[in-house]
């Protein structure tokens, strides 16, 4: 990669998985498979349970994945975005109903952008890193990185918060809410206990049944100041960037499962005395999808590596990853359902869970079109 004139050269991105990352993948995949994978997720949804607390405890606390982004001195694992990306790939492959993106990525990244020497920040951060507490950044999930939206919550001088925010992913599962608000001195970030007086959450009607959006209403709820105008905007912006970049890895996992499941099914399903996967038209469609998935892997890995290394090109890498990976995940899920034929259209097959997650992810943290617009500005190519 070429650096700008007068700047030190940038290191080439490392798109390969390291041995520790492969070990982490194997451990997470084994845990998820032991829980039954997508079939078990579908069975839980039929009973009305959309959030697997047992799986979250095993994944976040038992394996320590909730603290991958948190330095060891602050109670975390001292890893980084590359390792978190591996976890999200596997969660995408299993459509696991756990708040990893919202708590271990978005909420943790927002706290890391504050002054971690303050106990008001270090305490919640250590709790989230330990996996015993679920945190949620109280913003609509479609909020894209690059801009800090005007908060709909107002903070009084005593820290009492009032306002309503809709479309907050995993709000019902949260123990602590990280609330951007307009305070007496300007934009600020507050922590609020989800069970405190004046806090109410309502689940929304989700497309993706495994990541339910909710509405959060605050009526003079007691807030603890985490960061004022000097840090809060950058903290929220950094969290959105990290979330969008790592969401690409979840989208990659969705596409990988859909491709693998489609290949498996078409090699076993026979028609006219031969596997349907041997028909040339289907071979071409799956080959084209394989190329898309391979390209999505490169884009997602590049974004994770840029975030992990603090590259100045991280906004570009994230915009590229989101604008490419989101449509690939949707296309892979659509092909999976169509090439499964009649069984792919039924509730009993889990393929619809992947399509719903892919479609919901497509608008999460910015649509592909929004990221393409951002990319055009970042690289100096004006839109037509």
Coordinates of C-alpha atoms in Angstrom, one line a residue:
X1 CA 0.0 0.0 0.0
X2 CA 1.4 3.4 -0.9
X3 CA 1.6 6.1 1.7
X4 CA 0.8 9.8 1.1
X5 CA 3.7 12.0 0.3
X6 CA 5.8 12.7 3.4
X7 CA 4.1 10.1 5.4
X8 CA 5.7 6.8 6.6
X9 CA 4.8 3.8 4.4
X10 CA 1.9 1.8 5.6
X11 CA 2.3 -1.9 6.3
X12 CA 0.6 -4.3 4.0
X13 CA -2.6 -5.8 5.5
X14 CA -2.3 -9.4 6.8
X15 CA -5.4 -11.3 5.4
X16 CA -4.4 -14.7 6.6
X17 CA -5.5 -16.4 9.8
X18 CA -2.9 -17.0 12.5
X19 CA -2.6 -20.2 14.4
X20 CA -4.1 -18.7 17.6
X21 CA -7.0 -17.4 15.5
X22 CA -7.5 -20.9 14.0
X23 CA -7.5 -22.3 17.5
X24 CA -10.0 -19.8 18.6
X25 CA -12.2 -20.6 15.6
X26 CA -12.1 -24.3 16.4
X27 CA -13.1 -23.7 20.1
X28 CA -16.0 -21.4 19.2
X29 CA -17.2 -23.7 16.4
X30 CA -17.1 -26.7 18.8
X31 CA -19.1 -24.8 21.4
X32 CA -21.7 -23.7 18.9
X33 CA -22.0 -27.2 17.3
X34 CA -22.4 -28.7 20.8
X35 CA -25.3 -26.4 21.3
X36 CA -27.0 -27.8 18.2
X37 CA -26.1 -25.1 15.6
X38 CA -28.8 -23.4 13.5
X39 CA -31.3 -26.3 14.0
X40 CA -31.2 -25.6 17.8
X41 CA -31.7 -21.9 17.2
X42 CA -34.8 -22.6 15.1
X43 CA -36.1 -25.0 17.8
X44 CA -35.6 -22.3 20.5
X45 CA -37.5 -19.7 18.4
X46 CA -40.4 -22.1 18.1
X47 CA -40.6 -22.1 21.9
X48 CA -40.5 -18.3 22.0
X49 CA -36.9 -18.0 23.4
X50 CA -34.9 -15.6 21.3
X51 CA -31.9 -15.1 23.6
X52 CA -29.7 -18.0 24.7
X53 CA -28.4 -17.0 28.1
X54 CA -26.6 -20.3 28.6
X55 CA -24.7 -20.0 25.3
X56 CA -23.8 -16.4 26.1
X57 CA -22.4 -17.4 29.5
X58 CA -20.3 -20.1 27.9
X59 CA -19.1 -18.0 25.1
X60 CA -18.6 -14.7 26.8
X61 CA -17.5 -15.7 30.3
X62 CA -16.5 -19.3 30.0
X63 CA -14.3 -18.7 26.9
X64 CA -13.5 -15.1 27.6
X65 CA -14.5 -13.8 24.2
X66 CA -16.4 -10.9 25.6
X67 CA -13.1 -9.3 26.6
X68 CA -11.1 -9.8 23.4
X69 CA -11.0 -6.1 22.6
X70 CA -10.2 -5.1 26.2
X71 CA -6.5 -4.8 27.4
X72 CA -5.5 -7.2 30.1
X73 CA -4.9 -4.3 32.6
X74 CA -8.5 -3.4 32.2
X75 CA -9.8 -6.9 32.8
X76 CA -9.9 -8.2 29.3
X77 CA -8.0 -10.7 27.1
X78 CA -5.7 -8.2 25.4
X79 CA -6.4 -9.5 21.9
X80 CA -8.0 -7.3 19.2
X81 CA -10.3 -6.9 16.3
X82 CA -8.9 -9.8 14.3
X83 CA -9.8 -12.3 17.1
X84 CA -13.2 -10.7 17.6
X85 CA -13.8 -11.0 13.8
X86 CA -13.1 -14.8 14.0
X87 CA -15.8 -15.1 16.7
X88 CA -18.3 -13.1 14.7
X89 CA -17.6 -15.3 11.6
X90 CA -18.6 -18.4 13.6
X91 CA -21.6 -16.6 15.1
X92 CA -22.7 -15.7 11.6
X93 CA -22.3 -19.3 10.5
X94 CA -24.7 -20.4 13.3
X95 CA -27.0 -17.4 13.5
X96 CA -26.5 -17.6 17.3
X97 CA -28.8 -15.4 19.3
X98 CA -26.3 -13.8 21.6
X99 CA -25.5 -10.1 22.0
X100 CA -21.8 -10.3 21.0
X101 CA -21.9 -7.5 18.4
X102 CA -23.9 -5.2 20.6
X103 CA -22.1 -5.8 23.9
X104 CA -18.5 -7.1 23.2
X105 CA -18.0 -4.8 20.2
X106 CA -20.2 -1.7 20.2
X107 CA -20.5 -1.1 23.9
X108 CA -16.9 -2.2 24.7
X109 CA -15.5 0.0 21.9
X110 CA -17.5 3.0 23.2
X111 CA -16.1 2.6 26.7
X112 CA -12.6 2.2 25.4
X113 CA -13.0 5.6 23.7
X114 CA -13.6 7.2 27.1
X115 CA -11.0 7.9 29.8
X116 CA -10.4 4.4 31.2
X117 CA -8.4 5.7 34.1
X118 CA -11.7 6.8 35.6
X119 CA -13.5 4.2 37.8
X120 CA -16.8 5.2 36.2
X121 CA -15.5 3.9 32.9
X122 CA -13.1 1.1 34.1
X123 CA -15.8 -0.6 36.3
X124 CA -18.4 -1.1 33.5
X125 CA -15.7 -2.0 31.1
X126 CA -14.3 -4.8 33.3
X127 CA -17.9 -6.1 33.9
X128 CA -18.5 -6.3 30.2
X129 CA -15.2 -7.9 29.5
X130 CA -15.9 -10.6 32.1
X131 CA -19.1 -11.6 30.3
X132 CA -21.3 -11.4 33.3
X133 CA -22.8 -8.1 32.2
X134 CA -24.4 -7.2 28.8
X135 CA -24.0 -3.7 27.6
X136 CA -25.9 -1.9 24.8
X137 CA -25.0 1.4 23.1
X138 CA -28.4 3.1 22.9
X139 CA -28.5 4.1 19.3
X140 CA -30.7 2.8 16.4
X141 CA -28.8 -0.1 14.9
X142 CA -29.0 1.4 11.4
X143 CA -26.8 4.3 12.5
X144 CA -23.8 4.5 10.2
X145 CA -20.2 5.4 11.1
X146 CA -18.7 8.7 10.0
X147 CA -21.2 11.0 11.7
X148 CA -22.4 11.4 15.2
X149 CA -26.2 11.7 15.1
X150 CA -28.0 14.3 17.2
X151 CA -29.1 12.5 20.4
X152 CA -32.8 12.2 21.2
X153 CA -32.1 12.0 24.9
X154 CA -31.6 15.1 27.0
X155 CA -29.5 15.1 30.2
X156 CA -30.2 17.5 33.1
X157 CA -27.5 19.0 35.3
X158 CA -28.0 16.3 37.9
X159 CA -27.5 13.5 35.2
X160 CA -31.2 12.6 34.9
X161 CA -31.9 11.4 31.4
X162 CA -35.1 11.8 29.5
X163 CA -35.9 10.7 26.0
X164 CA -36.8 7.7 23.7
X165 CA -34.6 5.8 21.3
X166 CA -36.0 3.2 18.9
X167 CA -34.3 0.3 17.0
X168 CA -31.8 -0.5 19.7
X169 CA -30.6 -4.0 19.1
X170 CA -30.6 -6.4 22.1
X171 CA -32.0 -3.7 24.4
X172 CA -34.1 -6.3 26.3
X173 CA -31.0 -8.3 27.1
X174 CA -29.0 -5.3 28.5
X175 CA -27.8 -4.9 32.0
X176 CA -26.3 -1.5 31.4
X177 CA -27.2 1.1 28.8
X178 CA -24.6 3.4 27.3
X179 CA -26.7 6.5 26.4
X180 CA -25.5 9.3 24.2
X181 CA -27.3 12.5 25.3
X182 CA -27.3 16.2 24.9
X183 CA -26.1 17.4 28.3
X184 CA -25.7 20.9 29.8
X185 CA -22.2 21.2 28.3
X186 CA -23.0 19.4 25.0
X187 CA -22.8 15.9 23.6
X188 CA -22.0 13.4 26.4
X189 CA -22.1 9.6 27.1
X190 CA -23.8 8.3 30.2
X191 CA -24.2 4.8 31.8
X192 CA -27.6 3.8 33.0
X193 CA -28.6 0.6 34.8
X194 CA -31.3 -1.2 32.7
X195 CA -33.3 -2.0 35.9
X196 CA -33.1 1.6 37.3
X197 CA -36.2 3.7 38.0
X198 CA -37.4 5.6 34.9
X199 CA -36.0 3.0 32.4
X200 CA -38.4 1.0 30.2
X201 CA -37.7 -1.2 27.2
X202 CA -40.1 -2.7 24.8
X203 CA -39.2 -5.3 22.2
X204 CA -40.0 -4.4 18.6
X205 CA -41.2 -6.6 15.8
X206 CA -38.1 -8.1 14.3
X207 CA -37.3 -9.3 10.8
X208 CA -34.3 -11.1 12.3
X209 CA -35.7 -13.2 15.2
X210 CA -32.2 -13.7 16.7
X211 CA -31.4 -10.0 17.2
X212 CA -34.5 -8.2 18.4
X213 CA -34.6 -4.4 18.2
X214 CA -36.2 -2.6 21.0
X215 CA -37.4 0.8 22.2
X216 CA -35.7 2.4 25.2
X217 CA -37.6 5.1 27.1
X218 CA -35.9 7.1 29.8
X219 CA -37.9 9.3 32.2
X220 CA -35.5 11.1 34.5
X221 CA -33.4 7.9 34.8
X222 CA -30.2 8.3 36.8
X223 CA -27.2 8.5 34.5
X224 CA -23.5 8.3 35.4
X225 CA -21.3 10.5 33.2
X226 CA -18.8 8.5 31.2
X227 CA -17.5 11.2 28.9
X228 CA -18.2 14.8 28.1
X229 CA -18.0 16.7 24.8
X230 CA -14.2 16.3 24.6
X231 CA -14.4 12.5 24.3
X232 CA -17.9 11.3 23.8
X233 CA -18.3 12.1 20.1
X234 CA -15.1 10.3 19.2
X235 CA -16.0 7.4 21.5
X236 CA -19.4 6.8 19.8
X237 CA -17.9 7.4 16.3
X238 CA -15.1 4.9 17.0
X239 CA -17.6 2.3 18.3
X240 CA -19.7 2.6 15.1
X241 CA -16.7 2.2 12.9
X242 CA -15.5 -0.9 14.8
X243 CA -19.0 -2.3 14.8
X244 CA -19.4 -1.8 11.0
X245 CA -16.0 -3.3 10.3
X246 CA -16.5 -6.4 12.4
X247 CA -20.1 -6.8 11.2
X248 CA -18.6 -7.7 7.8
X249 CA -17.1 -10.8 9.4
X250 CA -20.5 -11.9 10.6
X251 CA -21.8 -11.4 7.1
X252 CA -19.0 -13.5 5.8
X253 CA -19.9 -16.3 8.2
X254 CA -23.5 -16.1 7.0
X255 CA -22.4 -16.4 3.3
X256 CA -20.0 -19.3 4.1
X257 CA -22.7 -21.4 5.8
X258 CA -25.1 -20.7 3.0
X259 CA -22.6 -21.8 0.3
X260 CA -21.4 -24.9 2.2
X261 CA -25.0 -26.0 3.0
X262 CA -26.0 -25.4 -0.6
X263 CA -23.1 -27.5 -2.0
X264 CA -23.8 -30.3 0.5
X265 CA -27.5 -30.4 -0.3
X266 CA -27.1 -30.3 -4.1
X267 CA -24.6 -33.2 -4.0
X268 CA -27.1 -35.3 -2.1
X269 CA -30.4 -34.4 -3.8
X270 CA -30.9 -36.4 -6.9
X271 CA -33.1 -35.8 -10.0
X272 CA -33.3 -37.8 -13.2
X273 CA -30.9 -40.3 -11.5
X274 CA -28.1 -37.9 -10.8
X275 CA -27.2 -35.2 -8.1
X276 CA -28.7 -31.9 -9.0
X277 CA -25.4 -30.3 -8.2
X278 CA -23.9 -32.0 -11.3
X279 CA -26.1 -29.9 -13.6
X280 CA -24.0 -27.3 -15.3
X281 CA -26.3 -24.4 -14.6
X282 CA -26.2 -25.0 -10.9
X283 CA -22.4 -25.5 -11.0
X284 CA -22.0 -22.1 -12.5
X285 CA -24.2 -20.4 -9.9
X286 CA -22.3 -22.0 -7.0
X287 CA -19.0 -21.2 -8.6
X288 CA -20.0 -17.6 -9.0
X289 CA -21.1 -17.5 -5.4
X290 CA -17.8 -19.1 -4.2
X291 CA -15.9 -16.3 -5.9
X292 CA -18.1 -13.7 -4.2
X293 CA -17.5 -15.4 -0.8
X294 CA -13.8 -15.5 -1.4
X295 CA -13.8 -11.8 -2.2
X296 CA -15.9 -11.0 0.8
X297 CA -13.4 -12.9 3.0
X298 CA -10.6 -10.7 1.8
X299 CA -12.6 -7.5 2.4
X300 CA -13.7 -8.6 5.9
X301 CA -10.2 -9.6 6.9
X302 CA -8.8 -6.4 5.6
X303 CA -11.3 -4.4 7.7
X304 CA -10.5 -6.4 10.8
X305 CA -6.7 -6.1 10.3
X306 CA -7.0 -2.3 9.7
X307 CA -9.0 -1.9 13.0
X308 CA -6.6 -4.2 14.9
X309 CA -3.5 -2.2 13.8
X310 CA -5.1 1.2 14.1
X311 CA -4.4 1.9 10.4
X312 CA -5.3 5.4 9.1
X313 CA -7.0 3.5 6.2
X314 CA -9.5 1.8 8.6
X315 CA -12.4 4.0 7.5
X316 CA -11.7 3.1 3.9
X317 CA -11.3 -0.6 4.7
X318 CA -14.6 -0.6 6.7
X319 CA -16.5 1.2 3.9
X320 CA -15.2 -1.3 1.3
X321 CA -16.0 -4.3 3.5
X322 CA -19.6 -3.2 4.3
X323 CA -20.4 -2.1 0.8
X324 CA -19.3 -5.5 -0.5
X325 CA -20.0 -8.1 2.2
X326 CA -23.6 -7.1 3.0
X327 CA -24.9 -7.8 -0.5
X328 CA -22.9 -11.0 -0.7
X329 CA -24.5 -12.3 2.5
X330 CA -28.0 -11.6 1.1
X331 CA -27.2 -13.1 -2.3
X332 CA -25.8 -16.3 -0.7
X333 CA -28.9 -16.7 1.5
X334 CA -31.2 -16.2 -1.4
X335 CA -29.3 -18.7 -3.5
X336 CA -29.3 -21.2 -0.6
X337 CA -33.1 -21.0 -0.3
X338 CA -33.7 -21.2 -4.0
X339 CA -31.3 -24.1 -4.7
X340 CA -32.8 -26.1 -1.9
X341 CA -36.1 -26.0 -3.8
X342 CA -39.3 -26.6 -1.8
X343 CA -37.7 -27.5 1.5
X344 CA -35.8 -24.2 1.4
X345 CA -39.1 -22.3 1.5
X346 CA -40.3 -24.0 4.7
X347 CA -40.0 -22.9 8.3
X348 CA -38.5 -26.3 9.2
X349 CA -35.3 -25.6 7.3
X350 CA -33.0 -23.0 9.0
X351 CA -32.1 -21.2 5.7
X352 CA -34.7 -18.5 6.4
X353 CA -32.9 -17.6 9.6
X354 CA -29.8 -16.7 7.5
X355 CA -31.7 -14.7 5.0
X356 CA -33.4 -12.7 7.7
X357 CA -30.1 -12.1 9.5
X358 CA -28.5 -11.1 6.2
X359 CA -31.2 -8.7 5.4
X360 CA -31.2 -7.2 8.8
X361 CA -27.4 -6.9 8.7
X362 CA -27.6 -5.2 5.4
X363 CA -29.2 -2.1 7.0
X364 CA -27.3 -2.4 10.3
X365 CA -24.6 0.3 10.9
X366 CA -25.2 1.8 7.5
X367 CA -26.6 0.4 4.2
X368 CA -24.2 -0.6 1.3
X369 CA -25.2 2.6 -0.5
X370 CA -24.4 4.7 2.5
X371 CA -20.9 3.1 2.7
X372 CA -20.3 3.6 -1.0
X373 CA -21.1 7.3 -0.6
X374 CA -18.7 7.4 2.4
X375 CA -16.0 5.6 0.4
X376 CA -16.3 8.0 -2.5
X377 CA -15.6 10.9 -0.2
X378 CA -12.8 9.1 1.6
X379 CA -10.9 8.4 -1.6
X380 CA -11.7 11.7 -3.3
X381 CA -14.0 10.3 -6.0
X382 CA -17.1 12.5 -6.1
X383 CA -20.5 10.8 -6.7
X384 CA -22.0 11.4 -10.2

